[in-house]
Amino acid sequence: MRCKRLRKKLLLLVDHPERDLPPAVAAHLAGCPACQREFALLRQMRALLQAAEAPPAPAGFAAGVMARIAAADREPAHGWRVLLTGWKRVAAATAALLLVAGSAFALVRFGTFQPPLIASKEQRTVVSPAAPATPVAPAKTEQVDKTAVPAPRPQQTPAPAPSTGKTEPKPAPPAAKEKTKPADRQPVAVAVERPARVFLDRQRVVFSTFLRVKVVDLNAAKARAAAIASAWGATQSYATSTTDRNQQVQICQFIVAKEKSAAFVNELAGLGSVVLRQDEKNDVTQEFNSIKAEYERLTALRKAAPEDERAALDATLNTLEGRLSQLETAASRYTVTLCLSEQG
């Protein structure tokens, strides 16, 4: 096996230290000191990368995720969602028609609303006396007797006021009021709900590049790499230094947007002579979905759990939520690991 072919597989072998080396690789490493040093350096770099803390989520990441969720909700529905929306409209229209038909049937069946009539306990019938006939004067008599006294008019008895049929309400006794007084209710304690994060269902792939470059001046190359990262809008997650055969090695990791990754890596490669470049593609969709399913299960379990068990559930949910955020951030950006060493 040639050294160039072996070095392309060294990164994959370093990522799985628990596995035994293939016989061909072990035989080549036993007789090639250069590949041995390369393999030892990669192991040392892997240990440093694992010891470093995970980079925090970028500012505004949570707001961006919620904005994408709101934008997805505002998009027009397609496919089966259109049919579902149509069925909902048909069901709503049917319910409205049934409500109107029921109201019309009740109106026809029972008639219009009329206030109830309350009969009076004592109904009296008043009969007025008949008025006597008025005497008619002769038509041809022109003289009127001024001394005649007019006949008295019959007196009419005034009719009593008709009964309205309403009874005056009687005040309830004080004892009845005391019996119907409701008891004082004690305030009910309401449990505090935990806000649940929403994660979209989509494929998540983590892209990364490992780049080892030999330069003339290590400090100048380090400053130049920081300037290139600033120009391309990349953020440096961490930086560390180590030694290899009494030679200083600088390791930096950058996070950059996917659309700028190709040009950014090419410009970093121009810092010196490229010794090794390894592009990786890691699909973390299955891992993300399994963690998300456990997160949703514990979230639903927490709602019905007693108060003394919610603290432990919250701790587990925070851990799962942090891991989901890390995978979400890694899948949305491009990771570049740069290893700088001086030419010997």
PDB file of C-alpha atoms in Angstrom, residues 122-303:
ATOM      1  CA  GLU A 122    -109.777  37.349  42.136  1.00  0.00           C
ATOM      2  CA  GLN A 123    -111.412  38.437  38.911  1.00  0.00           C
ATOM      3  CA  ARG A 124    -114.365  40.792  39.276  1.00  0.00           C
ATOM      4  CA  THR A 125    -116.836  41.716  36.540  1.00  0.00           C
ATOM      5  CA  VAL A 126    -118.157  45.278  36.755  1.00  0.00           C
ATOM      6  CA  VAL A 127    -121.570  45.949  35.176  1.00  0.00           C
ATOM      7  CA  SER A 128    -122.398  49.597  34.509  1.00  0.00           C
ATOM      8  CA  PRO A 129    -126.106  50.671  34.757  1.00  0.00           C
ATOM      9  CA  ALA A 130    -127.792  51.521  31.500  1.00  0.00           C
ATOM     10  CA  ALA A 131    -128.129  55.238  30.849  1.00  0.00           C
ATOM     11  CA  PRO A 132    -131.751  56.524  30.516  1.00  0.00           C
ATOM     12  CA  ALA A 133    -132.941  57.754  27.168  1.00  0.00           C
ATOM     13  CA  THR A 134    -132.475  61.494  26.594  1.00  0.00           C
ATOM     14  CA  PRO A 135    -135.768  63.335  25.895  1.00  0.00           C
ATOM     15  CA  VAL A 136    -135.945  64.843  22.434  1.00  0.00           C
ATOM     16  CA  ALA A 137    -137.411  68.368  22.121  1.00  0.00           C
ATOM     17  CA  PRO A 138    -140.052  68.991  19.470  1.00  0.00           C
ATOM     18  CA  ALA A 139    -138.631  70.112  16.192  1.00  0.00           C
ATOM     19  CA  LYS A 140    -141.023  73.078  15.604  1.00  0.00           C
ATOM     20  CA  THR A 141    -140.888  74.611  19.154  1.00  0.00           C
ATOM     21  CA  GLU A 142    -138.837  77.832  19.070  1.00  0.00           C
ATOM     22  CA  GLN A 143    -139.462  79.197  22.629  1.00  0.00           C
ATOM     23  CA  VAL A 144    -137.551  77.766  25.544  1.00  0.00           C
ATOM     24  CA  ASP A 145    -138.929  77.907  29.055  1.00  0.00           C
ATOM     25  CA  LYS A 146    -136.282  79.769  31.042  1.00  0.00           C
ATOM     26  CA  THR A 147    -137.839  78.990  34.383  1.00  0.00           C
ATOM     27  CA  ALA A 148    -137.769  75.235  33.804  1.00  0.00           C
ATOM     28  CA  VAL A 149    -135.398  73.349  36.044  1.00  0.00           C
ATOM     29  CA  PRO A 150    -133.218  70.790  34.249  1.00  0.00           C
ATOM     30  CA  ALA A 151    -133.721  67.195  35.256  1.00  0.00           C
ATOM     31  CA  PRO A 152    -130.898  65.686  37.307  1.00  0.00           C
ATOM     32  CA  ARG A 153    -128.500  63.357  35.472  1.00  0.00           C
ATOM     33  CA  PRO A 154    -128.141  59.825  36.714  1.00  0.00           C
ATOM     34  CA  GLN A 155    -124.953  59.231  38.682  1.00  0.00           C
ATOM     35  CA  GLN A 156    -122.542  56.664  37.202  1.00  0.00           C
ATOM     36  CA  THR A 157    -120.498  54.514  39.467  1.00  0.00           C
ATOM     37  CA  PRO A 158    -116.817  54.724  38.479  1.00  0.00           C
ATOM     38  CA  ALA A 159    -115.458  51.390  37.326  1.00  0.00           C
ATOM     39  CA  PRO A 160    -112.586  50.015  39.331  1.00  0.00           C
ATOM     40  CA  ALA A 161    -109.147  49.839  37.696  1.00  0.00           C
ATOM     41  CA  PRO A 162    -108.735  46.667  35.682  1.00  0.00           C
ATOM     42  CA  SER A 163    -106.486  44.053  37.163  1.00  0.00           C
ATOM     43  CA  THR A 164    -103.105  43.739  35.449  1.00  0.00           C
ATOM     44  CA  GLY A 165    -102.795  40.074  36.386  1.00  0.00           C
ATOM     45  CA  LYS A 166     -99.405  40.560  38.108  1.00  0.00           C
ATOM     46  CA  THR A 167     -98.662  39.656  41.670  1.00  0.00           C
ATOM     47  CA  GLU A 168     -96.284  41.641  43.791  1.00  0.00           C
ATOM     48  CA  PRO A 169     -93.155  39.651  44.612  1.00  0.00           C
ATOM     49  CA  LYS A 170     -92.647  38.845  48.272  1.00  0.00           C
ATOM     50  CA  PRO A 171     -89.200  39.306  49.767  1.00  0.00           C
ATOM     51  CA  ALA A 172     -87.495  36.076  50.672  1.00  0.00           C
ATOM     52  CA  PRO A 173     -86.930  35.441  54.367  1.00  0.00           C
ATOM     53  CA  PRO A 174     -83.388  36.094  55.614  1.00  0.00           C
ATOM     54  CA  ALA A 175     -82.990  32.447  56.608  1.00  0.00           C
ATOM     55  CA  ALA A 176     -83.378  31.340  52.981  1.00  0.00           C
ATOM     56  CA  LYS A 177     -80.700  33.788  51.828  1.00  0.00           C
ATOM     57  CA  GLU A 178     -78.232  32.430  54.333  1.00  0.00           C
ATOM     58  CA  LYS A 179     -78.860  28.848  53.207  1.00  0.00           C
ATOM     59  CA  THR A 180     -78.276  29.585  49.496  1.00  0.00           C
ATOM     60  CA  LYS A 181     -75.011  31.497  50.042  1.00  0.00           C
ATOM     61  CA  PRO A 182     -72.223  29.617  48.167  1.00  0.00           C
ATOM     62  CA  ALA A 183     -69.211  28.469  50.120  1.00  0.00           C
ATOM     63  CA  ASP A 184     -65.876  30.219  49.650  1.00  0.00           C
ATOM     64  CA  ARG A 185     -63.673  28.445  47.097  1.00  0.00           C
ATOM     65  CA  GLN A 186     -60.010  27.857  47.760  1.00  0.00           C
ATOM     66  CA  PRO A 187     -57.566  28.916  45.000  1.00  0.00           C
ATOM     67  CA  VAL A 188     -56.381  26.006  42.871  1.00  0.00           C
ATOM     68  CA  ALA A 189     -52.635  25.698  42.341  1.00  0.00           C
ATOM     69  CA  VAL A 190     -51.725  25.636  38.651  1.00  0.00           C
ATOM     70  CA  ALA A 191     -48.505  23.907  37.581  1.00  0.00           C
ATOM     71  CA  VAL A 192     -46.037  25.938  35.562  1.00  0.00           C
ATOM     72  CA  GLU A 193     -45.815  24.667  31.990  1.00  0.00           C
ATOM     73  CA  ARG A 194     -42.398  24.203  30.384  1.00  0.00           C
ATOM     74  CA  PRO A 195     -42.047  25.780  26.924  1.00  0.00           C
ATOM     75  CA  ALA A 196     -41.276  23.058  24.380  1.00  0.00           C
ATOM     76  CA  ARG A 197     -38.940  23.638  21.440  1.00  0.00           C
ATOM     77  CA  VAL A 198     -40.156  22.856  17.927  1.00  0.00           C
ATOM     78  CA  PHE A 199     -37.762  21.150  15.499  1.00  0.00           C
ATOM     79  CA  LEU A 200     -38.541  20.740  11.808  1.00  0.00           C
ATOM     80  CA  ASP A 201     -38.549  17.350  10.087  1.00  0.00           C
ATOM     81  CA  ARG A 202     -35.886  17.447   7.367  1.00  0.00           C
ATOM     82  CA  GLN A 203     -32.589  15.850   6.413  1.00  0.00           C
ATOM     83  CA  ARG A 204     -29.552  17.058   8.356  1.00  0.00           C
ATOM     84  CA  VAL A 205     -26.069  16.524   6.922  1.00  0.00           C
ATOM     85  CA  VAL A 206     -22.862  17.830   8.538  1.00  0.00           C
ATOM     86  CA  PHE A 207     -20.143  18.888   6.067  1.00  0.00           C
ATOM     87  CA  SER A 208     -16.559  19.420   7.218  1.00  0.00           C
ATOM     88  CA  THR A 209     -13.039  19.749   5.808  1.00  0.00           C
ATOM     89  CA  PHE A 210      -9.709  18.923   7.448  1.00  0.00           C
ATOM     90  CA  LEU A 211      -6.834  20.921   5.958  1.00  0.00           C
ATOM     91  CA  ARG A 212      -3.151  20.532   6.894  1.00  0.00           C
ATOM     92  CA  VAL A 213      -0.858  23.227   5.506  1.00  0.00           C
ATOM     93  CA  LYS A 214       2.884  23.790   5.938  1.00  0.00           C
ATOM     94  CA  VAL A 215       3.907  27.451   6.075  1.00  0.00           C
ATOM     95  CA  VAL A 216       7.120  29.432   6.352  1.00  0.00           C
ATOM     96  CA  ASP A 217       6.093  31.667   9.292  1.00  0.00           C
ATOM     97  CA  LEU A 218       3.582  30.143  11.709  1.00  0.00           C
ATOM     98  CA  ASN A 219       2.553  33.390  13.448  1.00  0.00           C
ATOM     99  CA  ALA A 220       2.091  35.257  10.165  1.00  0.00           C
ATOM    100  CA  ALA A 221       0.030  32.386   8.736  1.00  0.00           C
ATOM    101  CA  LYS A 222      -2.127  32.327  11.859  1.00  0.00           C
ATOM    102  CA  ALA A 223      -2.852  36.068  11.573  1.00  0.00           C
ATOM    103  CA  ARG A 224      -3.528  35.698   7.850  1.00  0.00           C
ATOM    104  CA  ALA A 225      -6.015  32.858   8.515  1.00  0.00           C
ATOM    105  CA  ALA A 226      -7.886  35.041  11.025  1.00  0.00           C
ATOM    106  CA  ALA A 227      -8.081  37.857   8.454  1.00  0.00           C
ATOM    107  CA  ILE A 228      -9.404  35.463   5.782  1.00  0.00           C
ATOM    108  CA  ALA A 229     -12.050  34.176   8.199  1.00  0.00           C
ATOM    109  CA  SER A 230     -13.157  37.720   9.006  1.00  0.00           C
ATOM    110  CA  ALA A 231     -13.387  38.573   5.292  1.00  0.00           C
ATOM    111  CA  TRP A 232     -15.625  35.563   4.560  1.00  0.00           C
ATOM    112  CA  GLY A 233     -17.818  36.048   7.639  1.00  0.00           C
ATOM    113  CA  ALA A 234     -16.537  32.889   9.347  1.00  0.00           C
ATOM    114  CA  THR A 235     -16.372  32.528  13.129  1.00  0.00           C
ATOM    115  CA  GLN A 236     -13.507  30.825  14.929  1.00  0.00           C
ATOM    116  CA  SER A 237     -14.926  28.302  17.387  1.00  0.00           C
ATOM    117  CA  TYR A 238     -11.607  27.626  19.115  1.00  0.00           C
ATOM    118  CA  ALA A 239      -7.830  27.559  18.590  1.00  0.00           C
ATOM    119  CA  THR A 240      -5.128  25.503  20.284  1.00  0.00           C
ATOM    120  CA  SER A 241      -1.452  24.702  19.827  1.00  0.00           C
ATOM    121  CA  THR A 242       0.613  21.541  20.281  1.00  0.00           C
ATOM    122  CA  THR A 243       4.064  20.189  19.424  1.00  0.00           C
ATOM    123  CA  ASP A 244       5.117  17.448  17.026  1.00  0.00           C
ATOM    124  CA  ARG A 245       8.792  16.349  17.049  1.00  0.00           C
ATOM    125  CA  ASN A 246       9.758  19.599  18.774  1.00  0.00           C
ATOM    126  CA  GLN A 247       7.851  21.532  16.139  1.00  0.00           C
ATOM    127  CA  GLN A 248       4.939  23.797  17.023  1.00  0.00           C
ATOM    128  CA  VAL A 249       1.580  23.045  15.393  1.00  0.00           C
ATOM    129  CA  GLN A 250      -1.389  25.448  15.432  1.00  0.00           C
ATOM    130  CA  ILE A 251      -4.925  24.021  15.139  1.00  0.00           C
ATOM    131  CA  CYS A 252      -7.907  26.296  14.393  1.00  0.00           C
ATOM    132  CA  GLN A 253     -11.526  25.487  13.678  1.00  0.00           C
ATOM    133  CA  PHE A 254     -13.817  27.830  11.733  1.00  0.00           C
ATOM    134  CA  ILE A 255     -17.579  27.845  11.134  1.00  0.00           C
ATOM    135  CA  VAL A 256     -18.674  29.350   7.811  1.00  0.00           C
ATOM    136  CA  ALA A 257     -21.811  29.446   5.684  1.00  0.00           C
ATOM    137  CA  LYS A 258     -22.211  26.538   3.257  1.00  0.00           C
ATOM    138  CA  GLU A 259     -22.390  28.734   0.173  1.00  0.00           C
ATOM    139  CA  LYS A 260     -19.012  30.310   1.056  1.00  0.00           C
ATOM    140  CA  SER A 261     -17.212  27.139   2.147  1.00  0.00           C
ATOM    141  CA  ALA A 262     -15.527  26.223  -1.164  1.00  0.00           C
ATOM    142  CA  ALA A 263     -13.914  29.632  -1.723  1.00  0.00           C
ATOM    143  CA  PHE A 264     -13.003  29.913   1.966  1.00  0.00           C
ATOM    144  CA  VAL A 265     -11.184  26.551   2.001  1.00  0.00           C
ATOM    145  CA  ASN A 266      -9.340  27.355  -1.230  1.00  0.00           C
ATOM    146  CA  GLU A 267      -8.075  30.639   0.192  1.00  0.00           C
ATOM    147  CA  LEU A 268      -6.897  28.916   3.379  1.00  0.00           C
ATOM    148  CA  ALA A 269      -5.056  26.378   1.241  1.00  0.00           C
ATOM    149  CA  GLY A 270      -3.130  29.258  -0.335  1.00  0.00           C
ATOM    150  CA  LEU A 271      -1.362  29.983   2.966  1.00  0.00           C
ATOM    151  CA  GLY A 272       1.320  27.428   2.094  1.00  0.00           C
ATOM    152  CA  SER A 273       1.770  23.932   0.723  1.00  0.00           C
ATOM    153  CA  VAL A 274      -1.157  21.575   1.362  1.00  0.00           C
ATOM    154  CA  VAL A 275      -0.032  18.299   2.911  1.00  0.00           C
ATOM    155  CA  LEU A 276      -3.457  16.740   3.463  1.00  0.00           C
ATOM    156  CA  ARG A 277      -7.046  17.663   2.671  1.00  0.00           C
ATOM    157  CA  GLN A 278      -9.982  15.517   3.725  1.00  0.00           C
ATOM    158  CA  ASP A 279     -13.620  16.431   2.921  1.00  0.00           C
ATOM    159  CA  GLU A 280     -16.250  14.628   4.989  1.00  0.00           C
ATOM    160  CA  LYS A 281     -20.024  14.307   4.784  1.00  0.00           C
ATOM    161  CA  ASN A 282     -21.856  12.922   7.813  1.00  0.00           C
ATOM    162  CA  ASP A 283     -25.632  12.348   7.730  1.00  0.00           C
ATOM    163  CA  VAL A 284     -26.980  12.866  11.270  1.00  0.00           C
ATOM    164  CA  THR A 285     -30.679  12.674  10.349  1.00  0.00           C
ATOM    165  CA  GLN A 286     -31.247   9.330  12.059  1.00  0.00           C
ATOM    166  CA  GLU A 287     -29.500  10.436  15.242  1.00  0.00           C
ATOM    167  CA  PHE A 288     -31.457  13.711  15.252  1.00  0.00           C
ATOM    168  CA  ASN A 289     -34.812  11.968  14.738  1.00  0.00           C
ATOM    169  CA  SER A 290     -34.185   9.451  17.536  1.00  0.00           C
ATOM    170  CA  ILE A 291     -33.261  12.226  19.992  1.00  0.00           C
ATOM    171  CA  LYS A 292     -36.254  14.277  18.852  1.00  0.00           C
ATOM    172  CA  ALA A 293     -38.649  11.340  19.405  1.00  0.00           C
ATOM    173  CA  GLU A 294     -37.334  10.885  22.949  1.00  0.00           C
ATOM    174  CA  TYR A 295     -37.608  14.646  23.548  1.00  0.00           C
ATOM    175  CA  GLU A 296     -41.262  14.718  22.432  1.00  0.00           C
ATOM    176  CA  ARG A 297     -42.089  11.607  24.494  1.00  0.00           C
ATOM    177  CA  LEU A 298     -40.648  13.100  27.685  1.00  0.00           C
ATOM    178  CA  THR A 299     -42.378  16.428  26.976  1.00  0.00           C
ATOM    179  CA  ALA A 300     -45.764  14.689  26.808  1.00  0.00           C
ATOM    180  CA  LEU A 301     -44.915  12.625  29.906  1.00  0.00           C
ATOM    181  CA  ARG A 302     -44.032  15.754  31.876  1.00  0.00           C
ATOM    182  CA  LYS A 303     -47.532  17.227  31.448  1.00  0.00           C
TER     183      LYS A 303
END
